[in-house]
Amino acid sequence: MPLDRLLLLLFTANIATFGSGIATVPILEQTLIHDTGALTLDQFLFAFTVGRITPGPANLYVAGIGYMTHGLPGALLSAAVVMLPGFVIIPLSAGFRRLEHVPAVRGFSRGLTAAVVGVMISTAIGIGQTILVSTTAVLVCALTLALLYRLRWNPLLAVIAGAGAGLILTSIH
Amino acid sequence: MGGSDSKGETPGLEGHLSLWDLFQLFFRTGLNFGGGLAITSLLRDELVERRRVISRAHFLTMYGLARIIPGGTLTAHAIGLGYRFCGFPGSVVALAGVSLPVLIPTISLAALYEAVRESQLLDLMPVTLLPASVALLFGAVLQLGRDVARPSLELVIAVASLVGGLLLGIHPGVLIVLGGVVGAIFLRQDKAV
């Protein structure tokens, strides 16, 4: 996928979802993997995972995608493109003393999150069907999920533990 | 370091920060793993309470503005705050500060992964990293889904999006924006949390 098309995609998806690091996942997954084949599933999953285990703004995981498709310039430009809309705050803040909450935006965010849940279930089912094809894979996934969601481990530690368990299970065979 | 008393609404008396101060502050807070909310709280503690260089009201106004701008909240907030202290260079410096803790590992790990893909290690991925990644995906869905699970318009939107995506093959982007638009019209009150 040519760089300019990728950047346009990232820019649009970022704006449409108000910079959510999660809402862009189904959109990018559909377009980059299924529609255009610009990335493989494992590449995308890796970029997503890195985004979950790093601190800071959640939408910067796209820098990983940019790197995998277009090297370092791709990474930096991808990051730039999702950071750019933020600069609009400069002219806007000049005029504001008291901020009125904008109910429509709050509503948009809630509706968007709800739609993301529905769409993500669909995406997750598809990805799960592709990846969870061996007993080991299922066990690794279950373990990681339990550590993450039930025991509330830090995502980085949960992934390391799960992947490590998979490694051990594999070497036992 | 700080300005004079910043509890009152007198922006003219708010304090100053140098570019270097700005960078250090945003970089340090950017290292935190709690996500946007945790980082914002830390910024507030530092700027409003500890250093007293900006009033709480001004900080929160900026935050509210950052939330309604399309694009990341934390990004916009950093830019706005940076601009307020040091003009345009300040906005860039603050943004860089809060983003570098993400960008450096992200790009390095992506490079590492590309190297792994060229090697034998790729065979191990389907039974180690990839299922763990899928778990993170499921985890994210569960986390978001908790708020949506009660009988509500949100549940309807979620189910409709699921059906639209799974059975009708509608592009996720369309469904997501549609959900947002429906929400903008019908979900304007504060959530009963």
Short mmCIF file of C-alpha atoms in Angstrom, two decimals:
data_model
loop_
_atom_site.label_atom_id
_atom_site.label_comp_id
_atom_site.label_asym_id
_atom_site.label_seq_id
_atom_site.Cartn_x
_atom_site.Cartn_y
_atom_site.Cartn_z
CA MET A 1 0.00 0.00 0.00
CA PRO A 2 1.56 3.29 -1.03
CA LEU A 3 2.60 5.52 1.83
CA ASP A 4 0.24 8.37 1.07
CA ARG A 5 -2.76 6.04 1.08
CA LEU A 6 -1.65 4.56 4.39
CA LEU A 7 -1.21 7.98 5.95
CA LEU A 8 -4.62 9.07 4.72
CA LEU A 9 -6.16 5.93 6.18
CA LEU A 10 -4.47 6.44 9.55
CA PHE A 11 -5.41 10.11 9.62
CA THR A 12 -9.05 9.45 8.80
CA ALA A 13 -9.45 6.52 11.18
CA ASN A 14 -7.82 8.52 13.96
CA ILE A 15 -10.11 11.51 13.47
CA ALA A 16 -13.25 9.45 13.10
CA THR A 17 -12.61 7.67 16.38
CA PHE A 18 -11.39 10.72 18.32
CA GLY A 19 -7.98 9.20 18.76
CA SER A 20 -9.08 6.02 20.45
CA GLY A 21 -6.36 3.42 20.41
CA ILE A 22 -8.89 0.61 20.38
CA ALA A 23 -11.56 1.84 18.00
CA THR A 24 -9.11 2.10 15.14
CA VAL A 25 -8.21 -1.60 15.46
CA PRO A 26 -11.18 -3.13 13.59
CA ILE A 27 -10.99 -0.42 10.92
CA LEU A 28 -7.30 -0.90 10.26
CA GLU A 29 -7.54 -4.67 10.53
CA GLN A 30 -10.22 -4.79 7.86
CA THR A 31 -8.50 -2.42 5.48
CA LEU A 32 -4.86 -3.37 5.93
CA ILE A 33 -5.23 -7.13 6.16
CA HIS A 34 -8.37 -8.10 4.30
CA ASP A 35 -8.96 -5.35 1.78
CA THR A 36 -5.43 -4.55 0.69
CA GLY A 37 -3.10 -7.18 2.13
CA ALA A 38 -0.66 -4.49 3.18
CA LEU A 39 0.06 -6.29 6.43
CA THR A 40 -0.15 -9.86 7.59
CA LEU A 41 -2.22 -10.70 10.64
CA ASP A 42 0.79 -11.48 12.79
CA GLN A 43 2.36 -8.13 11.94
CA PHE A 44 -0.81 -6.28 12.82
CA LEU A 45 -1.27 -8.20 16.06
CA PHE A 46 2.28 -7.40 17.03
CA ALA A 47 1.82 -3.68 16.43
CA PHE A 48 -1.40 -3.80 18.44
CA THR A 49 0.27 -5.66 21.30
CA VAL A 50 3.12 -3.19 21.46
CA GLY A 51 0.55 -0.45 21.67
CA ARG A 52 -1.12 -2.15 24.63
CA ILE A 53 2.07 -2.71 26.57
CA THR A 54 3.61 0.74 26.08
CA PRO A 55 2.64 3.82 28.07
CA GLY A 56 1.23 7.06 26.75
CA PRO A 57 -1.19 7.92 23.96
CA ALA A 58 -2.90 4.77 22.75
CA ASN A 59 -3.18 5.78 19.13
CA LEU A 60 0.59 5.82 18.57
CA TYR A 61 0.68 2.08 17.94
CA VAL A 62 0.22 3.04 14.30
CA ALA A 63 3.91 3.95 14.26
CA GLY A 64 4.56 0.22 14.36
CA ILE A 65 2.33 -0.27 11.35
CA GLY A 66 4.11 2.55 9.55
CA TYR A 67 7.45 0.94 10.26
CA MET A 68 6.44 -2.47 9.02
CA THR A 69 5.14 -1.12 5.74
CA HIS A 70 7.49 1.76 5.02
CA GLY A 71 10.43 1.64 7.39
CA LEU A 72 11.51 4.43 9.67
CA PRO A 73 10.09 7.29 7.57
CA GLY A 74 6.78 5.42 7.54
CA ALA A 75 6.86 5.10 11.31
CA LEU A 76 7.59 8.76 11.92
CA LEU A 77 5.05 9.97 9.39
CA SER A 78 2.37 7.66 10.78
CA ALA A 79 2.97 9.04 14.25
CA ALA A 80 2.94 12.59 12.92
CA VAL A 81 -0.32 12.08 11.11
CA VAL A 82 -2.17 11.00 14.25
CA MET A 83 -0.63 13.74 16.33
CA LEU A 84 -1.42 16.51 13.87
CA PRO A 85 -5.13 17.03 14.66
CA GLY A 86 -4.14 17.92 18.23
CA PHE A 87 -2.65 21.21 17.05
CA VAL A 88 -6.12 22.51 16.39
CA ILE A 89 -6.27 23.15 20.12
CA ILE A 90 -3.97 26.14 19.72
CA PRO A 91 -6.33 28.41 17.83
CA LEU A 92 -9.29 27.03 19.75
CA SER A 93 -7.85 27.65 23.20
CA ALA A 94 -7.33 31.30 22.42
CA GLY A 95 -11.06 31.90 22.54
CA PHE A 96 -12.09 29.81 25.52
CA ARG A 97 -12.25 30.87 29.12
CA ARG A 98 -15.00 28.63 30.31
CA LEU A 99 -15.59 25.46 28.44
CA GLU A 100 -19.10 24.34 27.84
CA HIS A 101 -19.27 20.59 27.74
CA VAL A 102 -20.42 19.60 24.33
CA PRO A 103 -23.15 16.97 24.88
CA ALA A 104 -23.13 15.85 21.28
CA VAL A 105 -19.47 14.90 21.54
CA ARG A 106 -20.03 12.94 24.70
CA GLY A 107 -22.91 11.16 22.99
CA PHE A 108 -20.79 10.50 19.92
CA SER A 109 -18.12 8.95 22.12
CA ARG A 110 -20.61 6.69 23.89
CA GLY A 111 -22.27 5.56 20.67
CA LEU A 112 -18.89 5.00 19.10
CA THR A 113 -17.69 2.89 22.00
CA ALA A 114 -20.82 0.77 21.83
CA ALA A 115 -20.37 0.20 18.10
CA VAL A 116 -16.71 -0.62 18.67
CA VAL A 117 -17.68 -3.35 21.12
CA GLY A 118 -19.98 -4.97 18.56
CA VAL A 119 -17.50 -4.68 15.74
CA MET A 120 -14.59 -5.84 17.88
CA ILE A 121 -16.43 -9.01 18.84
CA SER A 122 -16.76 -9.77 15.16
CA THR A 123 -13.11 -8.94 14.52
CA ALA A 124 -11.95 -10.91 17.55
CA ILE A 125 -13.93 -13.98 16.48
CA GLY A 126 -12.31 -13.84 13.06
CA ILE A 127 -8.82 -13.40 14.44
CA GLY A 128 -9.39 -16.01 17.11
CA GLN A 129 -10.44 -18.55 14.50
CA THR A 130 -7.23 -17.93 12.58
CA ILE A 131 -4.82 -17.99 15.50
CA LEU A 132 -6.30 -20.35 18.07
CA VAL A 133 -5.89 -23.51 16.05
CA SER A 134 -3.78 -25.63 18.34
CA THR A 135 -4.24 -26.71 21.95
CA THR A 136 -1.14 -24.81 22.95
CA ALA A 137 -2.43 -21.64 21.36
CA VAL A 138 -5.73 -21.93 23.18
CA LEU A 139 -3.99 -22.54 26.49
CA VAL A 140 -1.64 -19.60 26.01
CA CYS A 141 -4.55 -17.34 25.17
CA ALA A 142 -6.60 -18.52 28.13
CA LEU A 143 -3.69 -18.10 30.53
CA THR A 144 -2.83 -14.62 29.30
CA LEU A 145 -6.46 -13.55 29.46
CA ALA A 146 -6.83 -14.88 32.99
CA LEU A 147 -3.69 -13.07 34.14
CA LEU A 148 -4.73 -9.88 32.44
CA TYR A 149 -8.40 -9.75 33.21
CA ARG A 150 -8.88 -11.73 36.41
CA LEU A 151 -5.61 -11.13 38.19
CA ARG A 152 -5.19 -7.69 36.65
CA TRP A 153 -1.59 -8.16 35.69
CA ASN A 154 0.20 -5.51 33.70
CA PRO A 155 -0.28 -6.36 29.99
CA LEU A 156 3.45 -6.65 29.38
CA LEU A 157 3.88 -9.20 32.15
CA ALA A 158 0.78 -11.11 31.09
CA VAL A 159 2.05 -11.41 27.53
CA ILE A 160 5.50 -12.49 28.67
CA ALA A 161 4.02 -15.07 31.00
CA GLY A 162 1.63 -16.40 28.37
CA ALA A 163 4.21 -16.53 25.61
CA GLY A 164 6.67 -18.09 28.02
CA ALA A 165 4.15 -20.77 28.93
CA GLY A 166 3.66 -21.48 25.23
CA LEU A 167 7.39 -21.83 24.81
CA ILE A 168 7.60 -24.29 27.66
CA LEU A 169 4.64 -26.30 26.41
CA THR A 170 6.15 -26.47 22.94
CA SER A 171 9.54 -27.62 24.12
CA ILE A 172 7.97 -30.39 26.16
CA HIS A 173 6.59 -32.06 23.06
CA MET B 1 9.95 28.19 39.43
CA GLY B 2 6.30 28.83 40.19
CA GLY B 3 4.28 31.96 39.73
CA SER B 4 2.36 33.57 42.51
CA ASP B 5 -0.73 32.04 44.06
CA SER B 6 -2.54 30.24 41.27
CA LYS B 7 -5.72 29.36 43.11
CA GLY B 8 -7.47 32.45 41.77
CA GLU B 9 -8.60 33.07 38.24
CA THR B 10 -5.78 35.44 37.35
CA PRO B 11 -4.00 33.97 34.36
CA GLY B 12 -1.62 36.88 34.17
CA LEU B 13 0.05 35.76 37.38
CA GLU B 14 0.53 32.17 36.35
CA GLY B 15 4.04 30.88 36.23
CA HIS B 16 6.53 30.01 33.61
CA LEU B 17 8.36 26.92 32.55
CA SER B 18 11.40 26.69 30.37
CA LEU B 19 11.43 24.47 27.29
CA TRP B 20 13.72 22.06 29.06
CA ASP B 21 11.46 21.95 32.14
CA LEU B 22 8.56 21.31 29.84
CA PHE B 23 10.28 18.45 28.09
CA GLN B 24 11.45 16.79 31.28
CA LEU B 25 8.03 17.05 32.88
CA PHE B 26 6.12 15.63 29.95
CA PHE B 27 8.70 12.92 29.35
CA ARG B 28 8.60 11.79 32.97
CA THR B 29 4.81 11.69 33.10
CA GLY B 30 4.75 10.06 29.66
CA LEU B 31 6.60 7.09 31.09
CA ASN B 32 3.61 6.02 33.13
CA PHE B 33 1.69 2.94 32.24
CA GLY B 34 -1.73 3.96 33.39
CA GLY B 35 -2.86 5.28 30.06
CA GLY B 36 -4.14 8.75 29.25
CA LEU B 37 -6.06 9.26 32.49
CA ALA B 38 -3.17 8.43 34.78
CA ILE B 39 -0.85 10.67 32.85
CA THR B 40 -3.34 13.52 32.95
CA SER B 41 -3.70 13.18 36.73
CA LEU B 42 0.05 13.27 37.11
CA LEU B 43 0.28 16.35 34.95
CA ARG B 44 -2.34 18.03 37.05
CA ASP B 45 -0.53 17.14 40.26
CA GLU B 46 2.72 18.49 38.89
CA LEU B 47 1.53 21.63 37.16
CA VAL B 48 -1.32 22.70 39.41
CA GLU B 49 -0.40 21.42 42.86
CA ARG B 50 3.34 21.07 43.04
CA ARG B 51 4.69 23.76 40.76
CA ARG B 52 1.65 25.99 40.78
CA VAL B 53 2.29 27.32 37.32
CA ILE B 54 -1.26 27.02 36.10
CA SER B 55 -4.64 27.22 37.77
CA ARG B 56 -6.74 24.12 38.19
CA ALA B 57 -9.53 25.74 36.24
CA HIS B 58 -7.29 26.59 33.34
CA PHE B 59 -5.83 23.09 33.31
CA LEU B 60 -9.26 21.49 33.26
CA THR B 61 -10.56 23.84 30.61
CA MET B 62 -7.68 22.83 28.41
CA TYR B 63 -8.42 19.19 29.13
CA GLY B 64 -12.09 19.58 28.25
CA LEU B 65 -11.10 21.22 24.99
CA ALA B 66 -8.62 18.44 24.24
CA ARG B 67 -11.34 15.86 24.67
CA ILE B 68 -13.60 17.32 22.05
CA ILE B 69 -10.93 17.64 19.41
CA PRO B 70 -10.95 14.75 16.95
CA GLY B 71 -7.70 12.92 17.56
CA GLY B 72 -5.99 11.83 20.76
CA THR B 73 -6.92 13.65 23.95
CA LEU B 74 -3.54 13.37 25.60
CA THR B 75 -1.81 14.59 22.46
CA ALA B 76 -4.01 17.67 22.17
CA HIS B 77 -3.75 18.38 25.89
CA ALA B 78 0.05 18.27 25.79
CA ILE B 79 0.08 20.56 22.78
CA GLY B 80 -2.28 23.03 24.42
CA LEU B 81 -0.38 23.11 27.69
CA GLY B 82 2.97 23.37 25.94
CA TYR B 83 1.70 26.24 23.85
CA ARG B 84 0.43 28.08 26.90
CA PHE B 85 3.87 28.01 28.52
CA CYS B 86 6.24 28.44 25.61
CA GLY B 87 4.29 29.15 22.48
CA PHE B 88 4.63 26.97 19.43
CA PRO B 89 8.06 25.55 20.35
CA GLY B 90 6.53 24.63 23.70
CA SER B 91 3.71 22.72 22.07
CA VAL B 92 6.16 20.68 20.03
CA VAL B 93 8.40 20.02 23.02
CA ALA B 94 5.55 18.92 25.27
CA LEU B 95 4.18 16.66 22.55
CA ALA B 96 7.60 15.14 21.95
CA GLY B 97 8.07 14.62 25.67
CA VAL B 98 4.89 12.68 26.17
CA SER B 99 5.22 10.71 22.93
CA LEU B 100 8.83 9.57 23.02
CA PRO B 101 8.25 6.98 25.77
CA VAL B 102 5.80 5.33 23.40
CA LEU B 103 7.49 5.91 20.08
CA ILE B 104 10.97 4.72 20.91
CA PRO B 105 9.89 1.28 22.17
CA THR B 106 7.20 0.98 19.50
CA ILE B 107 9.57 1.57 16.60
CA SER B 108 12.37 -0.49 18.16
CA LEU B 109 10.09 -3.43 18.81
CA ALA B 110 8.66 -3.21 15.30
CA ALA B 111 12.19 -3.36 13.94
CA LEU B 112 12.95 -6.29 16.22
CA TYR B 113 9.86 -8.11 15.05
CA GLU B 114 10.73 -7.63 11.42
CA ALA B 115 14.07 -9.23 12.20
CA VAL B 116 12.34 -12.12 13.97
CA ARG B 117 10.11 -12.68 10.97
CA GLU B 118 13.17 -13.29 8.84
CA SER B 119 14.41 -15.97 11.19
CA GLN B 120 13.46 -19.39 12.49
CA LEU B 121 11.81 -17.74 15.45
CA LEU B 122 8.80 -16.95 13.28
CA ASP B 123 7.69 -20.57 13.67
CA LEU B 124 7.34 -20.06 17.38
CA MET B 125 5.06 -17.07 17.06
CA PRO B 126 1.77 -18.97 16.54
CA VAL B 127 2.13 -20.73 19.88
CA THR B 128 3.64 -17.99 21.96
CA LEU B 129 3.18 -14.35 21.12
CA LEU B 130 0.21 -14.47 18.79
CA PRO B 131 -2.24 -16.26 21.10
CA ALA B 132 -1.12 -13.92 23.89
CA SER B 133 -1.88 -10.98 21.61
CA VAL B 134 -5.32 -12.39 20.90
CA ALA B 135 -5.86 -12.47 24.66
CA LEU B 136 -5.07 -8.75 24.82
CA LEU B 137 -7.63 -8.20 22.11
CA PHE B 138 -10.26 -10.19 24.02
CA GLY B 139 -9.30 -8.31 27.16
CA ALA B 140 -9.88 -4.98 25.47
CA VAL B 141 -13.31 -6.11 24.28
CA LEU B 142 -14.27 -7.34 27.74
CA GLN B 143 -13.15 -4.08 29.30
CA LEU B 144 -15.15 -1.96 26.89
CA GLY B 145 -18.06 -4.35 26.93
CA ARG B 146 -18.65 -4.07 30.65
CA ASP B 147 -20.14 -0.63 30.26
CA VAL B 148 -22.32 -1.69 27.39
CA ALA B 149 -23.77 -4.85 28.88
CA ARG B 150 -26.78 -3.31 30.58
CA PRO B 151 -30.09 -2.97 28.72
CA SER B 152 -29.67 0.35 26.98
CA LEU B 153 -29.40 2.04 23.62
CA GLU B 154 -25.69 1.27 23.77
CA LEU B 155 -26.45 -2.43 23.91
CA VAL B 156 -28.67 -2.04 20.86
CA ILE B 157 -25.92 -0.23 19.00
CA ALA B 158 -23.40 -2.90 19.97
CA VAL B 159 -25.63 -5.76 18.83
CA ALA B 160 -26.56 -3.95 15.62
CA SER B 161 -22.88 -3.36 14.88
CA LEU B 162 -22.06 -6.98 15.58
CA VAL B 163 -24.78 -8.15 13.21
CA GLY B 164 -23.84 -5.56 10.62
CA GLY B 165 -20.24 -6.63 10.66
CA LEU B 166 -20.56 -10.37 11.01
CA LEU B 167 -23.62 -11.09 8.90
CA LEU B 168 -23.90 -8.16 6.51
CA GLY B 169 -20.22 -7.60 5.96
CA ILE B 170 -20.45 -3.85 6.43
CA HIS B 171 -17.07 -2.16 6.83
CA PRO B 172 -16.19 -1.57 10.50
CA GLY B 173 -15.42 2.08 9.88
CA VAL B 174 -18.94 2.71 8.65
CA LEU B 175 -20.48 0.92 11.63
CA ILE B 176 -18.30 2.74 14.13
CA VAL B 177 -18.99 6.20 12.78
CA LEU B 178 -22.68 5.36 12.46
CA GLY B 179 -22.71 4.31 16.11
CA GLY B 180 -21.08 7.61 16.99
CA VAL B 181 -23.66 9.60 15.07
CA VAL B 182 -26.55 7.73 16.70
CA GLY B 183 -24.92 8.37 20.05
CA ALA B 184 -24.45 12.06 19.27
CA ILE B 185 -28.18 12.34 18.68
CA PHE B 186 -29.60 10.05 21.35
CA LEU B 187 -27.02 9.68 24.10
CA ARG B 188 -26.30 13.20 25.14
CA GLN B 189 -26.97 13.04 28.84
CA ASP B 190 -24.38 12.10 31.39
CA LYS B 191 -24.06 8.42 32.00
CA ALA B 192 -25.73 7.20 35.17
CA VAL B 193 -22.57 5.77 36.68
#
